[in-house]
PDB file of C-alpha atoms and ligand atoms in Angstrom:
ATOM      1  CA  MET A  13    -201.930 209.866 -26.802  1.00  0.00           C
ATOM      2  CA  THR A  14    -199.017 208.438 -28.736  1.00  0.00           C
ATOM      3  CA  ASP A  15    -196.831 210.983 -30.415  1.00  0.00           C
ATOM      4  CA  ILE A  16    -196.871 210.439 -34.182  1.00  0.00           C
ATOM      5  CA  THR A  17    -193.068 210.348 -34.357  1.00  0.00           C
ATOM      6  CA  ASP A  18    -192.966 207.545 -31.744  1.00  0.00           C
ATOM      7  CA  LEU A  19    -195.385 205.652 -33.908  1.00  0.00           C
ATOM      8  CA  LEU A  20    -193.245 206.204 -37.005  1.00  0.00           C
ATOM      9  CA  LEU A  21    -190.051 205.244 -35.194  1.00  0.00           C
ATOM     10  CA  ASN A  22    -191.658 201.951 -34.184  1.00  0.00           C
ATOM     11  CA  ARG A  23    -193.393 201.021 -37.405  1.00  0.00           C
ATOM     12  CA  ARG A  24    -192.852 197.889 -39.437  1.00  0.00           C
ATOM     13  CA  THR A  25    -194.509 196.267 -42.431  1.00  0.00           C
ATOM     14  CA  VAL A  26    -197.219 193.742 -41.552  1.00  0.00           C
ATOM     15  CA  ARG A  27    -197.894 190.896 -44.005  1.00  0.00           C
ATOM     16  CA  LYS A  28    -200.245 188.688 -41.934  1.00  0.00           C
ATOM     17  CA  TYR A  29    -203.747 189.788 -40.998  1.00  0.00           C
ATOM     18  CA  SER A  30    -206.548 188.472 -38.796  1.00  0.00           C
ATOM     19  CA  SER A  31    -209.907 187.681 -40.367  1.00  0.00           C
ATOM     20  CA  GLU A  32    -211.480 190.698 -38.635  1.00  0.00           C
ATOM     21  CA  ALA A  33    -213.028 193.141 -41.112  1.00  0.00           C
ATOM     22  CA  VAL A  34    -211.872 196.707 -41.604  1.00  0.00           C
ATOM     23  CA  GLY A  35    -215.150 198.621 -41.255  1.00  0.00           C
ATOM     24  CA  ASP A  36    -216.387 201.032 -43.907  1.00  0.00           C
ATOM     25  CA  ASP A  37    -216.532 203.916 -41.418  1.00  0.00           C
ATOM     26  CA  LEU A  38    -212.914 203.426 -40.397  1.00  0.00           C
ATOM     27  CA  LEU A  39    -211.791 203.074 -43.995  1.00  0.00           C
ATOM     28  CA  ASP A  40    -213.660 206.264 -44.920  1.00  0.00           C
ATOM     29  CA  VAL A  41    -211.856 208.220 -42.189  1.00  0.00           C
ATOM     30  CA  LEU A  42    -208.512 206.929 -43.458  1.00  0.00           C
ATOM     31  CA  LEU A  43    -209.387 207.797 -47.058  1.00  0.00           C
ATOM     32  CA  LYS A  44    -210.542 211.277 -46.027  1.00  0.00           C
ATOM     33  CA  ALA A  45    -207.326 211.839 -44.074  1.00  0.00           C
ATOM     34  CA  GLY A  46    -205.357 210.652 -47.115  1.00  0.00           C
ATOM     35  CA  CYS A  47    -207.149 213.117 -49.349  1.00  0.00           C
ATOM     36  CA  ARG A  48    -205.989 215.939 -47.036  1.00  0.00           C
ATOM     37  CA  SER A  49    -202.429 215.323 -48.261  1.00  0.00           C
ATOM     38  CA  SER A  50    -200.729 218.052 -50.220  1.00  0.00           C
ATOM     39  CA  THR A  51    -201.633 217.752 -53.892  1.00  0.00           C
ATOM     40  CA  THR A  52    -200.211 219.538 -56.915  1.00  0.00           C
ATOM     41  CA  GLY A  53    -202.211 222.719 -57.572  1.00  0.00           C
ATOM     42  CA  ASN A  54    -205.027 221.188 -55.497  1.00  0.00           C
ATOM     43  CA  MET A  55    -205.870 219.165 -58.606  1.00  0.00           C
ATOM     44  CA  GLN A  56    -206.018 215.773 -56.805  1.00  0.00           C
ATOM     45  CA  VAL A  57    -204.779 213.925 -59.860  1.00  0.00           C
ATOM     46  CA  TYR A  58    -205.137 210.478 -58.293  1.00  0.00           C
ATOM     47  CA  SER A  59    -207.746 207.789 -57.710  1.00  0.00           C
ATOM     48  CA  ILE A  60    -207.893 205.039 -55.116  1.00  0.00           C
ATOM     49  CA  ILE A  61    -209.480 201.685 -55.966  1.00  0.00           C
ATOM     50  CA  VAL A  62    -210.800 199.813 -52.920  1.00  0.00           C
ATOM     51  CA  THR A  63    -210.898 196.047 -53.417  1.00  0.00           C
ATOM     52  CA  ARG A  64    -212.791 193.942 -50.889  1.00  0.00           C
ATOM     53  CA  ASP A  65    -214.339 191.359 -53.220  1.00  0.00           C
ATOM     54  CA  LYS A  66    -212.733 187.926 -52.805  1.00  0.00           C
ATOM     55  CA  ASN A  67    -213.001 187.016 -56.478  1.00  0.00           C
ATOM     56  CA  ARG A  68    -211.399 190.226 -57.622  1.00  0.00           C
ATOM     57  CA  LYS A  69    -208.596 189.688 -55.101  1.00  0.00           C
ATOM     58  CA  ARG A  70    -208.113 186.216 -56.594  1.00  0.00           C
ATOM     59  CA  GLU A  71    -207.853 187.796 -60.041  1.00  0.00           C
ATOM     60  CA  LEU A  72    -205.272 190.248 -58.749  1.00  0.00           C
ATOM     61  CA  LEU A  73    -203.269 187.606 -56.859  1.00  0.00           C
ATOM     62  CA  PRO A  74    -201.142 186.332 -59.788  1.00  0.00           C
ATOM     63  CA  LEU A  75    -200.565 189.921 -60.928  1.00  0.00           C
ATOM     64  CA  HIS A  76    -198.956 190.522 -57.535  1.00  0.00           C
ATOM     65  CA  PHE A  77    -196.787 187.429 -58.051  1.00  0.00           C
ATOM     66  CA  ASN A  78    -199.007 185.313 -55.765  1.00  0.00           C
ATOM     67  CA  GLN A  79    -198.120 187.245 -52.621  1.00  0.00           C
ATOM     68  CA  GLN A  80    -200.614 185.723 -50.199  1.00  0.00           C
ATOM     69  CA  MET A  81    -201.477 188.970 -48.411  1.00  0.00           C
ATOM     70  CA  VAL A  82    -203.413 189.994 -51.536  1.00  0.00           C
ATOM     71  CA  THR A  83    -206.159 187.461 -50.788  1.00  0.00           C
ATOM     72  CA  GLU A  84    -205.602 187.304 -47.019  1.00  0.00           C
ATOM     73  CA  ALA A  85    -205.940 191.033 -46.308  1.00  0.00           C
ATOM     74  CA  PRO A  86    -209.522 192.263 -45.931  1.00  0.00           C
ATOM     75  CA  VAL A  87    -208.795 195.361 -48.005  1.00  0.00           C
ATOM     76  CA  LEU A  88    -206.571 196.158 -50.942  1.00  0.00           C
ATOM     77  CA  LEU A  89    -206.020 199.755 -51.986  1.00  0.00           C
ATOM     78  CA  THR A  90    -204.627 200.468 -55.437  1.00  0.00           C
ATOM     79  CA  PHE A  91    -203.392 204.030 -55.854  1.00  0.00           C
ATOM     80  CA  CYS A  92    -203.480 205.426 -59.366  1.00  0.00           C
ATOM     81  CA  ALA A  93    -202.008 208.435 -61.077  1.00  0.00           C
ATOM     82  CA  ASP A  94    -205.185 209.856 -62.630  1.00  0.00           C
ATOM     83  CA  PHE A  95    -205.543 212.729 -65.095  1.00  0.00           C
ATOM     84  CA  ASN A  96    -208.741 211.261 -66.571  1.00  0.00           C
ATOM     85  CA  ARG A  97    -211.120 213.029 -64.182  1.00  0.00           C
ATOM     86  CA  PHE A  98    -209.297 216.391 -64.359  1.00  0.00           C
ATOM     87  CA  ASN A  99    -209.048 216.255 -68.168  1.00  0.00           C
ATOM     88  CA  ARG A 100    -212.765 215.487 -68.390  1.00  0.00           C
ATOM     89  CA  TRP A 101    -213.547 218.520 -66.224  1.00  0.00           C
ATOM     90  CA  CYS A 102    -211.313 220.746 -68.350  1.00  0.00           C
ATOM     91  CA  ILE A 103    -213.001 219.582 -71.557  1.00  0.00           C
ATOM     92  CA  LEU A 104    -216.513 220.077 -70.124  1.00  0.00           C
ATOM     93  CA  ARG A 105    -215.550 223.613 -69.178  1.00  0.00           C
ATOM     94  CA  GLY A 106    -214.061 224.625 -72.507  1.00  0.00           C
ATOM     95  CA  ALA A 107    -210.450 224.315 -71.311  1.00  0.00           C
ATOM     96  CA  GLN A 108    -207.860 222.450 -73.376  1.00  0.00           C
ATOM     97  CA  PRO A 109    -205.856 220.077 -71.125  1.00  0.00           C
ATOM     98  CA  GLY A 110    -202.161 219.657 -71.948  1.00  0.00           C
ATOM     99  CA  TYR A 111    -201.555 216.724 -69.618  1.00  0.00           C
ATOM    100  CA  ASP A 112    -200.770 213.930 -72.073  1.00  0.00           C
ATOM    101  CA  ASN A 113    -197.064 213.893 -71.278  1.00  0.00           C
ATOM    102  CA  PHE A 114    -194.484 212.347 -68.962  1.00  0.00           C
ATOM    103  CA  LEU A 115    -194.291 215.334 -66.613  1.00  0.00           C
ATOM    104  CA  SER A 116    -198.021 215.023 -65.972  1.00  0.00           C
ATOM    105  CA  PHE A 117    -197.609 211.332 -65.211  1.00  0.00           C
ATOM    106  CA  MET A 118    -194.903 212.178 -62.661  1.00  0.00           C
ATOM    107  CA  THR A 119    -197.119 214.866 -61.136  1.00  0.00           C
ATOM    108  CA  ALA A 120    -200.020 212.450 -60.790  1.00  0.00           C
ATOM    109  CA  ALA A 121    -197.795 209.635 -59.530  1.00  0.00           C
ATOM    110  CA  ILE A 122    -196.344 211.917 -56.840  1.00  0.00           C
ATOM    111  CA  ASP A 123    -199.880 212.955 -55.825  1.00  0.00           C
ATOM    112  CA  ALA A 124    -200.962 209.300 -55.654  1.00  0.00           C
ATOM    113  CA  LEU A 125    -197.958 208.273 -53.551  1.00  0.00           C
ATOM    114  CA  LEU A 126    -198.490 211.132 -51.106  1.00  0.00           C
ATOM    115  CA  VAL A 127    -202.096 210.033 -50.567  1.00  0.00           C
ATOM    116  CA  ALA A 128    -200.962 206.434 -50.165  1.00  0.00           C
ATOM    117  CA  GLN A 129    -198.381 207.244 -47.528  1.00  0.00           C
ATOM    118  CA  THR A 130    -200.741 209.509 -45.581  1.00  0.00           C
ATOM    119  CA  ILE A 131    -203.321 206.723 -45.493  1.00  0.00           C
ATOM    120  CA  CYS A 132    -200.605 204.342 -44.298  1.00  0.00           C
ATOM    121  CA  ILE A 133    -199.697 206.619 -41.397  1.00  0.00           C
ATOM    122  CA  ALA A 134    -203.365 207.137 -40.462  1.00  0.00           C
ATOM    123  CA  ALA A 135    -204.021 203.383 -40.683  1.00  0.00           C
ATOM    124  CA  GLU A 136    -201.005 202.478 -38.559  1.00  0.00           C
ATOM    125  CA  ALA A 137    -202.046 205.110 -36.004  1.00  0.00           C
ATOM    126  CA  ARG A 138    -205.365 203.247 -35.684  1.00  0.00           C
ATOM    127  CA  GLY A 139    -203.526 199.959 -35.111  1.00  0.00           C
ATOM    128  CA  LEU A 140    -203.921 198.532 -38.612  1.00  0.00           C
ATOM    129  CA  GLY A 141    -201.063 196.792 -40.416  1.00  0.00           C
ATOM    130  CA  LEU A 142    -200.147 197.092 -44.057  1.00  0.00           C
ATOM    131  CA  CYS A 143    -197.747 196.199 -46.808  1.00  0.00           C
ATOM    132  CA  TYR A 144    -196.925 198.042 -50.029  1.00  0.00           C
ATOM    133  CA  LEU A 145    -196.832 195.950 -53.195  1.00  0.00           C
ATOM    134  CA  GLY A 146    -194.183 196.929 -55.735  1.00  0.00           C
ATOM    135  CA  THR A 147    -195.672 194.433 -58.168  1.00  0.00           C
ATOM    136  CA  THR A 148    -198.203 197.105 -59.180  1.00  0.00           C
ATOM    137  CA  THR A 149    -195.675 198.871 -61.388  1.00  0.00           C
ATOM    138  CA  TYR A 150    -194.417 195.558 -62.818  1.00  0.00           C
ATOM    139  CA  MET A 151    -197.884 194.374 -63.794  1.00  0.00           C
ATOM    140  CA  ALA A 152    -199.631 197.699 -64.412  1.00  0.00           C
ATOM    141  CA  HIS A 153    -200.762 196.564 -67.892  1.00  0.00           C
ATOM    142  CA  LYS A 154    -202.737 193.645 -66.393  1.00  0.00           C
ATOM    143  CA  ILE A 155    -203.985 195.520 -63.312  1.00  0.00           C
ATOM    144  CA  ILE A 156    -205.413 198.129 -65.701  1.00  0.00           C
ATOM    145  CA  GLU A 157    -207.544 195.374 -67.284  1.00  0.00           C
ATOM    146  CA  VAL A 158    -208.799 193.883 -64.009  1.00  0.00           C
ATOM    147  CA  LEU A 159    -209.624 197.258 -62.440  1.00  0.00           C
ATOM    148  CA  LYS A 160    -210.934 198.681 -65.734  1.00  0.00           C
ATOM    149  CA  LEU A 161    -208.731 201.770 -65.599  1.00  0.00           C
ATOM    150  CA  PRO A 162    -209.445 204.151 -68.475  1.00  0.00           C
ATOM    151  CA  LYS A 163    -206.926 206.208 -70.468  1.00  0.00           C
ATOM    152  CA  GLY A 164    -205.197 208.785 -68.274  1.00  0.00           C
ATOM    153  CA  VAL A 165    -205.075 206.380 -65.312  1.00  0.00           C
ATOM    154  CA  VAL A 166    -202.021 204.314 -64.286  1.00  0.00           C
ATOM    155  CA  PRO A 167    -201.748 202.248 -61.087  1.00  0.00           C
ATOM    156  CA  VAL A 168    -198.597 203.221 -59.194  1.00  0.00           C
ATOM    157  CA  THR A 169    -198.783 201.280 -55.952  1.00  0.00           C
ATOM    158  CA  THR A 170    -200.987 199.002 -53.868  1.00  0.00           C
ATOM    159  CA  ILE A 171    -201.258 198.357 -50.158  1.00  0.00           C
ATOM    160  CA  THR A 172    -202.733 195.358 -48.387  1.00  0.00           C
ATOM    161  CA  LEU A 173    -204.516 196.465 -45.231  1.00  0.00           C
ATOM    162  CA  GLY A 174    -205.869 194.633 -42.203  1.00  0.00           C
ATOM    163  CA  TRP A 175    -205.652 194.021 -38.474  1.00  0.00           C
ATOM    164  CA  PRO A 176    -202.201 192.598 -37.667  1.00  0.00           C
ATOM    165  CA  ALA A 177    -201.850 188.884 -36.964  1.00  0.00           C
ATOM    166  CA  GLU A 178    -198.082 189.218 -36.511  1.00  0.00           C
ATOM    167  CA  HIS A 179    -195.674 191.590 -34.840  1.00  0.00           C
ATOM    168  CA  PRO A 180    -192.468 191.198 -36.830  1.00  0.00           C
ATOM    169  CA  GLU A 181    -189.093 192.427 -35.619  1.00  0.00           C
ATOM    170  CA  GLN A 182    -188.230 195.862 -36.897  1.00  0.00           C
ATOM    171  CA  ILE A 183    -185.718 195.571 -39.687  1.00  0.00           C
ATOM    172  CA  ASP A 184    -182.580 197.633 -40.136  1.00  0.00           C
ATOM    173  CA  ARG A 185    -182.090 201.025 -41.711  1.00  0.00           C
ATOM    174  CA  LEU A 186    -178.894 202.690 -42.825  1.00  0.00           C
ATOM    175  CA  PRO A 187    -177.509 205.171 -40.292  1.00  0.00           C
ATOM    176  CA  LEU A 188    -178.932 208.656 -40.702  1.00  0.00           C
ATOM    177  CA  GLU A 189    -175.589 210.075 -41.837  1.00  0.00           C
ATOM    178  CA  ALA A 190    -175.676 207.677 -44.802  1.00  0.00           C
ATOM    179  CA  VAL A 191    -178.792 209.265 -46.235  1.00  0.00           C
ATOM    180  CA  VAL A 192    -178.672 212.865 -45.014  1.00  0.00           C
ATOM    181  CA  HIS A 193    -176.370 215.424 -46.644  1.00  0.00           C
ATOM    182  CA  LYS A 194    -175.683 218.796 -45.102  1.00  0.00           C
ATOM    183  CA  GLU A 195    -176.321 221.670 -47.509  1.00  0.00           C
ATOM    184  CA  MET A 196    -174.872 219.857 -50.522  1.00  0.00           C
ATOM    185  CA  TYR A 197    -174.518 216.274 -51.657  1.00  0.00           C
ATOM    186  CA  SER A 198    -171.257 214.854 -50.351  1.00  0.00           C
ATOM    187  CA  ASP A 199    -170.381 211.837 -52.446  1.00  0.00           C
ATOM    188  CA  TYR A 200    -169.274 208.663 -50.688  1.00  0.00           C
ATOM    189  CA  THR A 201    -165.752 207.307 -50.372  1.00  0.00           C
ATOM    190  CA  ASP A 202    -165.373 203.524 -50.507  1.00  0.00           C
ATOM    191  CA  SER A 203    -164.758 203.531 -46.778  1.00  0.00           C
ATOM    192  CA  ASP A 204    -168.024 205.453 -46.185  1.00  0.00           C
ATOM    193  CA  ILE A 205    -169.843 202.747 -48.147  1.00  0.00           C
ATOM    194  CA  GLU A 206    -168.081 200.010 -46.128  1.00  0.00           C
ATOM    195  CA  ARG A 207    -169.063 201.720 -42.885  1.00  0.00           C
ATOM    196  CA  PHE A 208    -172.664 202.520 -43.803  1.00  0.00           C
ATOM    197  CA  TYR A 209    -173.475 198.999 -45.031  1.00  0.00           C
ATOM    198  CA  ALA A 210    -171.502 197.116 -42.348  1.00  0.00           C
ATOM    199  CA  GLU A 211    -174.367 196.630 -39.916  1.00  0.00           C
ATOM    200  CA  LYS A 212    -176.746 195.452 -42.634  1.00  0.00           C
ATOM    201  CA  GLU A 213    -174.152 192.977 -43.962  1.00  0.00           C
ATOM    202  CA  GLU A 214    -173.285 191.616 -40.530  1.00  0.00           C
ATOM    203  CA  ARG A 215    -176.846 190.829 -39.499  1.00  0.00           C
ATOM    204  CA  ASP A 216    -177.591 187.102 -39.107  1.00  0.00           C
ATOM    205  CA  ASP A 217    -180.613 187.313 -41.416  1.00  0.00           C
ATOM    206  CA  SER A 218    -178.511 188.978 -44.127  1.00  0.00           C
ATOM    207  CA  GLN A 219    -175.817 186.313 -43.878  1.00  0.00           C
ATOM    208  CA  GLN A 220    -178.442 183.586 -44.030  1.00  0.00           C
ATOM    209  CA  PHE A 221    -179.931 185.265 -47.097  1.00  0.00           C
ATOM    210  CA  VAL A 222    -176.513 185.211 -48.793  1.00  0.00           C
ATOM    211  CA  ARG A 223    -175.972 181.513 -47.963  1.00  0.00           C
ATOM    212  CA  GLU A 224    -179.479 180.453 -49.030  1.00  0.00           C
ATOM    213  CA  ASN A 225    -178.989 182.127 -52.390  1.00  0.00           C
ATOM    214  CA  ASN A 226    -175.485 180.703 -52.905  1.00  0.00           C
ATOM    215  CA  LYS A 227    -173.984 184.166 -53.230  1.00  0.00           C
ATOM    216  CA  THR A 228    -170.870 185.630 -51.685  1.00  0.00           C
ATOM    217  CA  THR A 229    -172.190 189.117 -50.842  1.00  0.00           C
ATOM    218  CA  LEU A 230    -175.523 190.617 -49.859  1.00  0.00           C
ATOM    219  CA  ALA A 231    -175.334 193.078 -52.754  1.00  0.00           C
ATOM    220  CA  GLN A 232    -175.279 190.103 -55.165  1.00  0.00           C
ATOM    221  CA  VAL A 233    -178.575 188.888 -53.714  1.00  0.00           C
ATOM    222  CA  PHE A 234    -180.059 192.186 -54.918  1.00  0.00           C
ATOM    223  CA  THR A 235    -178.343 192.336 -58.310  1.00  0.00           C
ATOM    224  CA  ASP A 236    -178.529 188.637 -59.233  1.00  0.00           C
ATOM    225  CA  ILE A 237    -181.731 187.447 -57.539  1.00  0.00           C
ATOM    226  CA  ARG A 238    -184.121 190.090 -56.245  1.00  0.00           C
ATOM    227  CA  TYR A 239    -183.839 192.974 -58.715  1.00  0.00           C
ATOM    228  CA  LYS A 240    -182.058 191.588 -61.783  1.00  0.00           C
ATOM    229  CA  LYS A 241    -181.033 193.725 -64.735  1.00  0.00           C
ATOM    230  CA  GLU A 242    -182.967 191.664 -67.284  1.00  0.00           C
ATOM    231  CA  ASP A 243    -186.142 191.891 -65.186  1.00  0.00           C
ATOM    232  CA  ASN A 244    -185.683 195.619 -64.749  1.00  0.00           C
ATOM    233  CA  ILE A 245    -185.285 196.092 -68.494  1.00  0.00           C
ATOM    234  CA  TYR A 246    -188.295 193.890 -69.257  1.00  0.00           C
ATOM    235  CA  PHE A 247    -190.602 195.608 -66.762  1.00  0.00           C
ATOM    236  CA  SER A 248    -189.315 199.064 -67.757  1.00  0.00           C
ATOM    237  CA  LYS A 249    -190.373 198.359 -71.338  1.00  0.00           C
ATOM    238  CA  MET A 250    -193.779 197.154 -70.149  1.00  0.00           C
ATOM    239  CA  LEU A 251    -194.282 200.244 -67.991  1.00  0.00           C
ATOM    240  CA  LEU A 252    -193.229 202.618 -70.770  1.00  0.00           C
ATOM    241  CA  GLN A 253    -195.765 200.925 -73.039  1.00  0.00           C
ATOM    242  CA  VAL A 254    -198.422 201.412 -70.338  1.00  0.00           C
ATOM    243  CA  LEU A 255    -197.592 205.125 -70.178  1.00  0.00           C
ATOM    244  CA  LYS A 256    -197.927 205.323 -73.969  1.00  0.00           C
ATOM    245  CA  ASP A 257    -201.185 203.343 -74.015  1.00  0.00           C
ATOM    246  CA  GLN A 258    -202.678 205.412 -71.199  1.00  0.00           C
ATOM    247  CA  GLY A 259    -201.880 208.635 -73.053  1.00  0.00           C
ATOM    248  CA  PHE A 260    -198.966 210.046 -71.075  1.00  0.00           C
ATOM    249  CA  MET A 261    -196.261 210.003 -73.768  1.00  0.00           C
ATOM    250  CA  ASN A 262    -197.795 212.126 -76.531  1.00  0.00           C
ATOM    251  CA  ASN A 263    -195.784 214.872 -78.227  1.00  0.00           C
ATOM    252  CA  ILE A 264    -192.486 213.684 -76.717  1.00  0.00           C
TER     253      ILE A 264
HETATM  254  C1  LIG B  12    -192.831 200.817 -53.139  1.00  0.00           C
HETATM  255  C2  LIG B  12    -192.713 199.618 -52.223  1.00  0.00           C
HETATM  256  C3  LIG B  12    -192.957 198.359 -52.718  1.00  0.00           C
HETATM  257  C4  LIG B  12    -192.917 197.250 -51.886  1.00  0.00           C
HETATM  258  N1  LIG B  12    -193.239 196.027 -52.390  1.00  0.00           N
HETATM  259  C5  LIG B  12    -193.314 194.965 -51.570  1.00  0.00           C
HETATM  260  C6  LIG B  12    -193.766 193.710 -52.057  1.00  0.00           C
HETATM  261  O1  LIG B  12    -194.135 193.565 -53.235  1.00  0.00           O
HETATM  262  N2  LIG B  12    -193.832 192.679 -51.182  1.00  0.00           N
HETATM  263  C7  LIG B  12    -193.475 192.805 -49.879  1.00  0.00           C
HETATM  264  O2  LIG B  12    -193.564 191.807 -49.138  1.00  0.00           O
HETATM  265  N3  LIG B  12    -193.036 193.981 -49.372  1.00  0.00           N
HETATM  266  C8  LIG B  12    -192.969 195.060 -50.180  1.00  0.00           C
HETATM  267  N4  LIG B  12    -192.577 196.284 -49.697  1.00  0.00           N
HETATM  268  C9  LIG B  12    -192.253 196.425 -48.271  1.00  0.00           C
HETATM  269  C10 LIG B  12    -190.745 196.511 -48.083  1.00  0.00           C
HETATM  270  O3  LIG B  12    -190.184 195.242 -48.321  1.00  0.00           O
HETATM  271  C11 LIG B  12    -190.455 196.990 -46.647  1.00  0.00           C
HETATM  272  O4  LIG B  12    -190.992 198.274 -46.474  1.00  0.00           O
HETATM  273  C12 LIG B  12    -188.958 197.016 -46.389  1.00  0.00           C
HETATM  274  O5  LIG B  12    -188.418 195.736 -46.450  1.00  0.00           O
HETATM  275  C13 LIG B  12    -188.662 197.631 -45.024  1.00  0.00           C
HETATM  276  O6  LIG B  12    -189.364 196.919 -44.030  1.00  0.00           O
HETATM  277  P1  LIG B  12    -190.261 197.695 -42.956  1.00  0.00           P
HETATM  278  O7  LIG B  12    -191.318 198.447 -43.734  1.00  0.00           O
HETATM  279  O8  LIG B  12    -190.870 196.611 -42.085  1.00  0.00           O
HETATM  280  O9  LIG B  12    -189.371 198.588 -42.204  1.00  0.00           O
HETATM  281  C14 LIG B  12    -192.583 197.404 -50.522  1.00  0.00           C
HETATM  282  C15 LIG B  12    -192.304 198.690 -50.036  1.00  0.00           C
HETATM  283  C16 LIG B  12    -192.378 199.777 -50.871  1.00  0.00           C
HETATM  284  C17 LIG B  12    -192.121 201.152 -50.322  1.00  0.00           C
END
């Protein structure tokens, strides 16, 4: 049996899937394993929306910026921060919920992300491939409409899931010493930054990326093309509005 750490050390995102179905029984095992994740106060303040329907995937496609894996993957899982169900239980039982605030959103979002990542590990252990979609937080307002999410529910991430039809090269990570601090945070000198990012910058694919985008440094590809300030501001405003509309920003 493969050791789980070997599996994790060898993992990579998979964006192309075969047409083979992911069976309901297998998916149920993965979902059950996911729901064994740690959860704040054992409240399970999350929901998972399973999308298999082709038409619904087509509706979601533009909301995920037309990333083809949305329609190509047999299964899409949208993970939601969800206080709706817990609030409803409280109210039915004569308890007054005080979860209409930002802290509660963070609590539920953390719960949802823990479930998501556990399902990812379980799925990869069974040989499935998957890709997270960051577009969920950008387009939460529209995803809420398509998936009919009630007040108290906010989508926080999505994964596309299927049997791999590609085996991409593993991509780089920063050296461990760049991200791990012993006992206390030790802030970086400029030469630490130079050293930690050197390998990433020297890679052929990084240099090609810089050339293709007519930039002079890899960092500029991030700041000027991939994650631009104006986009970040725009989507931040949209997301804050979603939190207000879904009832997480009351009394603050
Ligand atoms: C929150 C989150 C959002 C992501 N969003 C996308 C996405 O929208 N499209 C995509 O192709 N990959 C997406 N990814 C995958 C990352 O690009 C990928 O994990 C990263 O490049 C490292 O590659 P690796 O997972 O193969 O090691 C996302 C990953 C995370 C954790």
